[in-house]
Amino acid sequence: MLYKPSFLISFFFLVFALFSSCGKHDNPVPVTGINYKVLDIENNPRYENLRTIGGSAILETGVVCTGFNCNGVAIYRQKNDGAVDDFKAYDRTCTYEANACAMEIDKNWPYVLVCPCCGSEFNMEGGYMEKGPAKYPLREFNCDFYNGDLRLY
């Protein structure tokens, strides 16, 4: 049985529309840029918590606005190899209420960011949501760790 060309075109258009619509429900936190360097992070007293694996800290930039709505950046130490991928950095904006408030590091679990507005919890080891109502992962920034300096971009 042969199908009419108009049927085939309609079929392929429908399939394309279905697959292309999957990306329409995007993370409400837009991708933002950052270009910041923390010099000598290993000896900087502000970042003492980042000297051990599993430690975390909020990036202290002074007057520089970082993250969506200037909510800031959370840094997590995942390894201690002296390698470029020792650290992870995340926008502190909750992916549930992007315009509400900045997430905070959990006092008992330093690898967890908690949203004080909605209660969502995010795991910084993997960047995923542990507890909702948020449905999207954290926005992650690229990091390079080289010669004791941490560069976020």
CSV table of N, CA and C in Angstrom, one decimal:
chain,number,residue,atom,x,y,z
A,1,MET,N,0.8,-1.2,0.0
A,1,MET,CA,0.0,0.0,0.0
A,1,MET,C,0.9,1.2,0.0
A,2,LEU,N,0.7,2.2,-0.9
A,2,LEU,CA,1.4,3.4,-1.0
A,2,LEU,C,0.7,4.5,-0.3
A,3,TYR,N,1.4,5.4,0.4
A,3,TYR,CA,0.8,6.5,1.0
A,3,TYR,C,1.0,7.8,0.2
A,4,LYS,N,0.1,8.7,0.2
A,4,LYS,CA,0.1,9.9,-0.5
A,4,LYS,C,1.3,10.8,0.0
A,5,PRO,N,2.0,11.5,-0.8
A,5,PRO,CA,3.0,12.4,-0.4
A,5,PRO,C,2.5,13.4,0.7
A,6,SER,N,1.3,13.9,0.6
A,6,SER,CA,0.8,14.8,1.6
A,6,SER,C,0.7,14.2,2.9
A,7,PHE,N,0.3,12.9,3.0
A,7,PHE,CA,0.2,12.2,4.2
A,7,PHE,C,1.6,12.0,4.9
A,8,LEU,N,2.6,11.6,4.1
A,8,LEU,CA,3.9,11.5,4.6
A,8,LEU,C,4.5,12.8,5.1
A,9,ILE,N,4.3,13.9,4.4
A,9,ILE,CA,4.7,15.2,4.8
A,9,ILE,C,4.1,15.6,6.1
A,10,SER,N,2.8,15.3,6.2
A,10,SER,CA,2.0,15.6,7.5
A,10,SER,C,2.6,14.8,8.6
A,11,PHE,N,2.8,13.5,8.4
A,11,PHE,CA,3.3,12.6,9.4
A,11,PHE,C,4.7,13.1,9.9
A,12,PHE,N,5.6,13.4,9.0
A,12,PHE,CA,6.9,13.8,9.4
A,12,PHE,C,6.9,15.2,10.2
A,13,PHE,N,6.0,16.1,9.7
A,13,PHE,CA,5.8,17.3,10.4
A,13,PHE,C,5.3,17.1,11.8
A,14,LEU,N,4.4,16.2,12.0
A,14,LEU,CA,3.8,15.9,13.3
A,14,LEU,C,4.9,15.4,14.2
A,15,VAL,N,5.7,14.4,13.7
A,15,VAL,CA,6.8,13.8,14.5
A,15,VAL,C,7.8,14.9,14.9
A,16,PHE,N,8.2,15.8,14.0
A,16,PHE,CA,9.1,16.8,14.3
A,16,PHE,C,8.5,17.8,15.3
A,17,ALA,N,7.3,18.1,15.2
A,17,ALA,CA,6.6,19.0,16.2
A,17,ALA,C,6.6,18.4,17.6
A,18,LEU,N,6.3,17.2,17.7
A,18,LEU,CA,6.3,16.5,19.0
A,18,LEU,C,7.7,16.5,19.6
A,19,PHE,N,8.7,16.2,18.9
A,19,PHE,CA,10.1,16.2,19.4
A,19,PHE,C,10.6,17.5,19.7
A,20,SER,N,10.3,18.5,18.9
A,20,SER,CA,10.8,19.8,19.1
A,20,SER,C,10.1,20.5,20.3
A,21,SER,N,8.9,20.1,20.6
A,21,SER,CA,8.2,20.8,21.7
A,21,SER,C,8.7,20.3,23.1
A,22,CYS,N,9.5,19.2,23.1
A,22,CYS,CA,10.0,18.7,24.4
A,22,CYS,C,10.8,19.7,25.1
A,23,GLY,N,11.5,20.6,24.4
A,23,GLY,CA,12.4,21.6,25.1
A,23,GLY,C,11.6,22.9,25.5
A,24,LYS,N,10.3,23.0,25.2
A,24,LYS,CA,9.6,24.2,25.5
A,24,LYS,C,9.4,24.4,27.0
A,25,HIS,N,9.5,23.4,27.8
A,25,HIS,CA,9.3,23.5,29.3
A,25,HIS,C,10.7,23.6,29.9
A,26,ASP,N,11.3,24.8,29.7
A,26,ASP,CA,12.7,24.9,30.2
A,26,ASP,C,12.8,25.4,31.6
A,27,ASN,N,13.9,25.2,32.2
A,27,ASN,CA,14.3,25.7,33.5
A,27,ASN,C,13.9,27.2,33.5
A,28,PRO,N,13.2,27.7,34.6
A,28,PRO,CA,12.9,29.1,34.7
A,28,PRO,C,14.0,30.0,35.0
A,29,VAL,N,15.2,29.4,35.4
A,29,VAL,CA,16.3,30.2,35.7
A,29,VAL,C,17.1,30.3,34.4
A,30,PRO,N,17.2,31.5,33.8
A,30,PRO,CA,18.0,31.6,32.6
A,30,PRO,C,19.5,31.3,32.7
A,31,VAL,N,20.1,31.0,31.7
A,31,VAL,CA,21.6,30.8,31.7
A,31,VAL,C,22.2,32.2,31.8
A,32,THR,N,23.0,32.4,32.8
A,32,THR,CA,23.7,33.7,32.9
A,32,THR,C,25.2,33.4,32.8
A,33,GLY,N,25.9,34.4,32.4
A,33,GLY,CA,27.3,34.3,32.3
A,33,GLY,C,28.0,34.8,33.6
A,34,ILE,N,29.2,34.3,33.8
A,34,ILE,CA,30.0,34.8,34.9
A,34,ILE,C,31.5,34.7,34.4
A,35,ASN,N,32.3,35.6,34.9
A,35,ASN,CA,33.7,35.6,34.6
A,35,ASN,C,34.3,36.2,35.9
A,36,TYR,N,34.7,35.3,36.8
A,36,TYR,CA,35.2,35.7,38.1
A,36,TYR,C,36.4,34.7,38.5
A,37,LYS,N,37.4,35.3,39.2
A,37,LYS,CA,38.5,34.5,39.6
A,37,LYS,C,38.7,34.7,41.1
A,38,VAL,N,38.8,33.6,41.9
A,38,VAL,CA,39.1,33.6,43.3
A,38,VAL,C,40.6,33.2,43.4
A,39,LEU,N,41.4,34.2,43.7
A,39,LEU,CA,42.8,34.0,43.8
A,39,LEU,C,43.2,33.2,45.1
A,40,ASP,N,44.1,32.3,45.0
A,40,ASP,CA,44.6,31.5,46.1
A,40,ASP,C,43.5,31.0,47.0
A,41,ILE,N,42.6,30.3,46.4
A,41,ILE,CA,41.4,29.9,47.2
A,41,ILE,C,41.8,29.0,48.4
A,42,GLU,N,42.9,28.2,48.2
A,42,GLU,CA,43.3,27.3,49.3
A,42,GLU,C,43.7,28.0,50.6
A,43,ASN,N,44.2,29.2,50.4
A,43,ASN,CA,44.6,30.0,51.6
A,43,ASN,C,43.8,31.2,52.0
A,44,ASN,N,42.7,31.4,51.2
A,44,ASN,CA,41.8,32.5,51.5
A,44,ASN,C,41.0,32.2,52.7
A,45,PRO,N,41.0,32.9,53.8
A,45,PRO,CA,40.2,32.6,55.0
A,45,PRO,C,38.7,32.6,54.7
A,46,ARG,N,38.2,33.3,53.7
A,46,ARG,CA,36.8,33.4,53.5
A,46,ARG,C,36.3,32.0,53.0
A,47,TYR,N,37.2,31.2,52.4
A,47,TYR,CA,36.8,29.9,51.8
A,47,TYR,C,37.5,28.7,52.5
A,48,GLU,N,37.6,28.9,53.8
A,48,GLU,CA,38.2,27.8,54.6
A,48,GLU,C,37.4,26.5,54.5
A,49,ASN,N,36.1,26.6,54.4
A,49,ASN,CA,35.3,25.4,54.2
A,49,ASN,C,35.5,24.6,52.9
A,50,LEU,N,36.2,25.2,52.0
A,50,LEU,CA,36.4,24.6,50.7
A,50,LEU,C,37.8,23.8,50.7
A,51,ARG,N,38.4,23.8,51.8
A,51,ARG,CA,39.7,23.1,51.8
A,51,ARG,C,39.6,21.6,51.9
A,52,THR,N,38.4,21.1,52.2
A,52,THR,CA,38.2,19.7,52.4
A,52,THR,C,37.1,19.2,51.4
A,53,ILE,N,37.2,18.0,51.0
A,53,ILE,CA,36.1,17.4,50.1
A,53,ILE,C,34.8,17.4,50.8
A,54,GLY,N,33.8,17.9,50.1
A,54,GLY,CA,32.4,18.0,50.6
A,54,GLY,C,32.1,19.3,51.2
A,55,GLY,N,33.1,20.2,51.2
A,55,GLY,CA,32.9,21.5,51.8
A,55,GLY,C,32.2,22.5,50.8
A,56,SER,N,31.6,23.5,51.3
A,56,SER,CA,30.9,24.4,50.4
A,56,SER,C,31.0,25.8,51.0
A,57,ALA,N,30.8,26.8,50.1
A,57,ALA,CA,30.8,28.2,50.5
A,57,ALA,C,30.0,29.0,49.5
A,58,ILE,N,29.6,30.2,49.9
A,58,ILE,CA,29.0,31.2,49.1
A,58,ILE,C,30.1,32.1,48.5
A,59,LEU,N,30.1,32.3,47.2
A,59,LEU,CA,31.1,33.1,46.6
A,59,LEU,C,30.9,34.5,47.1
A,60,GLU,N,32.0,35.1,47.6
A,60,GLU,CA,32.0,36.5,48.1
A,60,GLU,C,32.7,37.3,47.1
A,61,THR,N,31.9,38.2,46.4
A,61,THR,CA,32.5,39.0,45.3
A,61,THR,C,32.5,40.5,45.6
A,62,GLY,N,32.0,40.9,46.7
A,62,GLY,CA,32.0,42.3,47.0
A,62,GLY,C,30.9,43.0,46.2
A,63,VAL,N,31.3,43.8,45.3
A,63,VAL,CA,30.3,44.6,44.6
A,63,VAL,C,29.9,44.0,43.2
A,64,VAL,N,30.5,42.9,42.8
A,64,VAL,CA,30.2,42.2,41.6
A,64,VAL,C,28.9,41.4,41.7
A,65,CYS,N,28.0,41.6,40.8
A,65,CYS,CA,26.7,40.8,40.8
A,65,CYS,C,27.0,39.5,40.1
A,66,THR,N,26.6,38.4,40.8
A,66,THR,CA,26.8,37.1,40.2
A,66,THR,C,25.4,36.3,40.3
A,67,GLY,N,25.2,35.4,39.4
A,67,GLY,CA,24.0,34.6,39.4
A,67,GLY,C,22.8,35.4,38.9
A,68,PHE,N,21.7,34.7,38.6
A,68,PHE,CA,20.5,35.4,38.2
A,68,PHE,C,19.9,36.2,39.3
A,69,ASN,N,19.5,37.4,38.9
A,69,ASN,CA,18.9,38.4,39.9
A,69,ASN,C,20.0,38.7,41.0
A,70,CYS,N,21.2,38.5,40.7
A,70,CYS,CA,22.3,38.8,41.7
A,70,CYS,C,22.2,38.0,43.0
A,71,ASN,N,21.6,36.7,42.8
A,71,ASN,CA,21.4,35.8,43.9
A,71,ASN,C,22.7,35.2,44.4
A,72,GLY,N,23.7,35.3,43.6
A,72,GLY,CA,25.0,34.7,44.0
A,72,GLY,C,25.3,33.3,43.5
A,73,VAL,N,26.4,32.8,44.0
A,73,VAL,CA,27.0,31.5,43.5
A,73,VAL,C,27.4,30.7,44.7
A,74,ALA,N,27.0,29.4,44.7
A,74,ALA,CA,27.5,28.5,45.7
A,74,ALA,C,28.6,27.6,45.1
A,75,ILE,N,29.7,27.4,45.9
A,75,ILE,CA,30.8,26.6,45.4
A,75,ILE,C,30.9,25.4,46.3
A,76,TYR,N,31.1,24.2,45.6
A,76,TYR,CA,31.2,23.0,46.3
A,76,TYR,C,32.5,22.3,45.9
A,77,ARG,N,33.2,21.7,46.9
A,77,ARG,CA,34.5,21.0,46.6
A,77,ARG,C,34.2,19.5,46.5
A,78,GLN,N,34.3,18.9,45.3
A,78,GLN,CA,34.0,17.5,45.1
A,78,GLN,C,35.2,16.6,45.1
A,79,LYS,N,36.4,17.2,44.9
A,79,LYS,CA,37.6,16.4,44.9
A,79,LYS,C,38.8,17.3,45.5
A,80,ASN,N,39.9,16.6,45.8
A,80,ASN,CA,41.0,17.3,46.3
A,80,ASN,C,42.3,16.8,45.6
A,81,ASP,N,42.2,16.8,44.2
A,81,ASP,CA,43.3,16.3,43.4
A,81,ASP,C,44.2,17.4,42.9
A,82,GLY,N,43.9,18.6,43.1
A,82,GLY,CA,44.6,19.7,42.5
A,82,GLY,C,44.4,19.8,41.0
A,83,ALA,N,43.2,19.3,40.6
A,83,ALA,CA,42.9,19.2,39.1
A,83,ALA,C,41.8,20.3,38.8
A,84,VAL,N,41.7,20.5,37.5
A,84,VAL,CA,40.7,21.5,37.1
A,84,VAL,C,39.3,21.3,37.5
A,85,ASP,N,38.9,20.0,37.8
A,85,ASP,CA,37.5,19.7,38.1
A,85,ASP,C,37.3,19.4,39.6
A,86,ASP,N,38.1,20.0,40.4
A,86,ASP,CA,38.0,19.8,41.9
A,86,ASP,C,36.7,20.5,42.4
A,87,PHE,N,36.2,21.5,41.8
A,87,PHE,CA,35.1,22.3,42.3
A,87,PHE,C,33.9,22.3,41.3
A,88,LYS,N,32.8,22.6,41.9
A,88,LYS,CA,31.5,22.8,41.1
A,88,LYS,C,31.0,24.1,41.7
A,89,ALA,N,30.3,24.9,40.8
A,89,ALA,CA,29.7,26.2,41.1
A,89,ALA,C,28.3,26.2,40.6
A,90,TYR,N,27.4,26.7,41.4
A,90,TYR,CA,26.0,26.8,41.0
A,90,TYR,C,25.4,28.1,41.3
A,91,ASP,N,24.5,28.5,40.4
A,91,ASP,CA,23.6,29.7,40.6
A,91,ASP,C,22.8,29.4,41.9
A,92,ARG,N,22.6,30.3,42.8
A,92,ARG,CA,21.9,30.1,44.0
A,92,ARG,C,20.4,30.3,43.8
A,93,THR,N,19.9,30.6,42.6
A,93,THR,CA,18.5,30.9,42.3
A,93,THR,C,17.8,29.5,42.2
A,94,CYS,N,16.7,29.4,43.0
A,94,CYS,CA,15.9,28.2,43.0
A,94,CYS,C,15.2,28.1,41.7
A,95,THR,N,15.1,26.9,41.2
A,95,THR,CA,14.5,26.7,39.9
A,95,THR,C,13.0,26.6,40.0
A,96,TYR,N,12.4,26.7,41.1
A,96,TYR,CA,11.0,26.7,41.3
A,96,TYR,C,10.5,28.2,41.3
A,97,GLU,N,11.1,29.0,42.1
A,97,GLU,CA,10.6,30.4,42.2
A,97,GLU,C,11.8,31.3,41.8
A,98,ALA,N,12.1,31.4,40.5
A,98,ALA,CA,13.3,32.1,40.0
A,98,ALA,C,13.4,33.5,40.5
A,99,ASN,N,12.3,34.1,40.7
A,99,ASN,CA,12.3,35.6,41.1
A,99,ASN,C,12.1,35.8,42.6
A,100,ALA,N,12.2,34.7,43.4
A,100,ALA,CA,11.8,34.8,44.8
A,100,ALA,C,13.1,35.1,45.7
A,101,CYS,N,13.9,34.1,45.9
A,101,CYS,CA,15.0,34.3,46.9
A,101,CYS,C,16.1,33.4,46.6
A,102,ALA,N,17.3,33.7,47.2
A,102,ALA,CA,18.5,32.9,47.0
A,102,ALA,C,18.5,31.7,48.0
A,103,MET,N,19.0,30.6,47.4
A,103,MET,CA,19.1,29.4,48.3
A,103,MET,C,20.3,29.5,49.2
A,104,GLU,N,20.2,28.7,50.3
A,104,GLU,CA,21.2,28.8,51.3
A,104,GLU,C,21.8,27.4,51.5
A,105,ILE,N,23.1,27.3,52.0
A,105,ILE,CA,23.7,26.0,52.3
A,105,ILE,C,23.1,25.5,53.5
A,106,ASP,N,22.7,24.2,53.5
A,106,ASP,CA,22.2,23.5,54.7
A,106,ASP,C,23.2,23.5,55.8
A,107,LYS,N,22.9,23.8,57.0
A,107,LYS,CA,23.8,23.8,58.1
A,107,LYS,C,24.3,22.4,58.5
A,108,ASN,N,23.5,21.4,58.3
A,108,ASN,CA,23.9,20.0,58.6
A,108,ASN,C,24.5,19.2,57.5
A,109,TRP,N,24.1,19.6,56.2
A,109,TRP,CA,24.6,18.9,55.1
A,109,TRP,C,25.2,19.9,54.1
A,110,PRO,N,26.5,20.2,54.1
A,110,PRO,CA,27.1,21.3,53.3
A,110,PRO,C,27.1,21.0,51.8
A,111,TYR,N,26.6,19.9,51.4
A,111,TYR,CA,26.5,19.6,49.9
A,111,TYR,C,25.1,19.9,49.4
A,112,VAL,N,24.2,20.4,50.3
A,112,VAL,CA,22.8,20.6,50.0
A,112,VAL,C,22.5,22.1,50.0
A,113,LEU,N,21.9,22.6,49.0
A,113,LEU,CA,21.3,24.0,48.9
A,113,LEU,C,19.8,23.9,49.2
A,114,VAL,N,19.3,24.7,50.1
A,114,VAL,CA,17.9,24.7,50.4
A,114,VAL,C,17.3,26.1,50.1
A,115,CYS,N,16.1,26.1,49.5
A,115,CYS,CA,15.4,27.3,49.2
A,115,CYS,C,14.6,27.7,50.4
A,116,PRO,N,14.8,28.9,51.0
A,116,PRO,CA,14.1,29.3,52.2
A,116,PRO,C,12.6,29.7,51.8
A,117,CYS,N,12.3,29.9,50.5
A,117,CYS,CA,11.0,30.2,50.1
A,117,CYS,C,10.1,29.0,49.9
A,118,CYS,N,10.5,28.0,49.2
A,118,CYS,CA,9.6,26.9,48.9
A,118,CYS,C,10.1,25.6,49.5
A,119,GLY,N,11.3,25.5,50.1
A,119,GLY,CA,11.7,24.3,50.7
A,119,GLY,C,12.4,23.3,49.8
A,120,SER,N,12.5,23.6,48.5
A,120,SER,CA,13.2,22.7,47.6
A,120,SER,C,14.7,22.5,48.1
A,121,GLU,N,15.2,21.3,47.8
A,121,GLU,CA,16.6,21.0,48.2
A,121,GLU,C,17.3,20.5,47.0
A,122,PHE,N,18.5,20.9,46.8
A,122,PHE,CA,19.4,20.5,45.7
A,122,PHE,C,20.7,19.9,46.2
A,123,ASN,N,21.1,18.9,45.5
A,123,ASN,CA,22.4,18.2,45.9
A,123,ASN,C,23.5,18.8,45.0
A,124,MET,N,24.5,19.4,45.6
A,124,MET,CA,25.6,20.1,44.8
A,124,MET,C,26.6,19.0,44.3
A,125,GLU,N,26.6,17.8,44.8
A,125,GLU,CA,27.5,16.8,44.3
A,125,GLU,C,27.1,16.5,42.8
A,126,GLY,N,25.8,16.5,42.5
A,126,GLY,CA,25.4,16.2,41.2
A,126,GLY,C,24.5,17.2,40.5
A,127,GLY,N,24.2,18.3,41.3
A,127,GLY,CA,23.4,19.4,40.7
A,127,GLY,C,21.9,19.1,40.5
A,128,TYR,N,21.4,18.0,41.2
A,128,TYR,CA,20.0,17.7,40.9
A,128,TYR,C,19.2,18.0,42.1
A,129,MET,N,17.9,18.0,41.9
A,129,MET,CA,16.9,18.3,42.9
A,129,MET,C,16.6,17.1,43.8
A,130,GLU,N,16.7,17.2,45.1
A,130,GLU,CA,16.4,16.1,46.0
A,130,GLU,C,15.0,16.1,46.5
A,131,LYS,N,14.5,17.4,46.7
A,131,LYS,CA,13.1,17.5,47.3
A,131,LYS,C,12.5,18.7,46.6
A,132,GLY,N,11.2,18.6,46.2
A,132,GLY,CA,10.5,19.6,45.4
A,132,GLY,C,9.9,20.6,46.4
A,133,PRO,N,9.2,21.5,45.8
A,133,PRO,CA,8.4,21.5,44.5
A,133,PRO,C,9.2,21.8,43.2
A,134,ALA,N,10.5,22.2,43.3
A,134,ALA,CA,11.3,22.5,42.1
A,134,ALA,C,11.3,21.2,41.3
A,135,LYS,N,11.4,21.4,39.9
A,135,LYS,CA,11.5,20.2,39.0
A,135,LYS,C,12.7,20.2,38.1
A,136,TYR,N,13.5,21.3,38.2
A,136,TYR,CA,14.6,21.4,37.3
A,136,TYR,C,15.9,21.4,38.1
A,137,PRO,N,17.0,21.0,37.5
A,137,PRO,CA,18.3,21.0,38.2
A,137,PRO,C,18.8,22.4,38.3
A,138,LEU,N,19.8,22.6,39.1
A,138,LEU,CA,20.5,23.9,39.3
A,138,LEU,C,21.2,24.3,38.0
A,139,ARG,N,21.3,25.6,37.9
A,139,ARG,CA,22.2,26.1,36.8
A,139,ARG,C,23.6,26.1,37.3
A,140,GLU,N,24.4,25.4,36.5
A,140,GLU,CA,25.8,25.2,36.9
A,140,GLU,C,26.7,26.1,36.0
A,141,PHE,N,27.8,26.6,36.7
A,141,PHE,CA,28.8,27.4,36.0
A,141,PHE,C,30.0,26.5,35.8
A,142,ASN,N,30.8,26.8,34.8
A,142,ASN,CA,32.0,26.1,34.5
A,142,ASN,C,33.1,26.6,35.5
A,143,CYS,N,34.0,25.7,35.9
A,143,CYS,CA,35.0,26.0,36.9
A,143,CYS,C,36.4,25.4,36.3
A,144,ASP,N,37.4,26.2,36.6
A,144,ASP,CA,38.8,25.7,36.3
A,144,ASP,C,39.6,26.0,37.6
A,145,PHE,N,40.2,25.0,38.1
A,145,PHE,CA,41.1,25.2,39.3
A,145,PHE,C,42.5,24.9,38.8
A,146,TYR,N,43.3,26.0,38.9
A,146,TYR,CA,44.7,25.8,38.4
A,146,TYR,C,45.6,26.7,39.2
A,147,ASN,N,46.7,26.1,39.7
A,147,ASN,CA,47.7,26.8,40.5
A,147,ASN,C,47.1,27.6,41.7
A,148,GLY,N,46.1,26.9,42.3
A,148,GLY,CA,45.5,27.5,43.5
A,148,GLY,C,44.4,28.5,43.3
A,149,ASP,N,44.2,28.9,42.0
A,149,ASP,CA,43.2,29.9,41.7
A,149,ASP,C,41.9,29.2,41.1
A,150,LEU,N,40.8,29.6,41.5
A,150,LEU,CA,39.5,29.1,41.0
A,150,LEU,C,38.9,30.1,40.0
A,151,ARG,N,38.7,29.7,38.8
A,151,ARG,CA,38.1,30.6,37.8
A,151,ARG,C,36.7,30.1,37.5
A,152,LEU,N,35.7,30.9,37.5
A,152,LEU,CA,34.3,30.6,37.2
A,152,LEU,C,34.0,31.3,35.9
A,153,TYR,N,33.4,30.6,35.0
A,153,TYR,CA,33.0,31.2,33.7
A,153,TYR,C,31.7,30.5,33.2
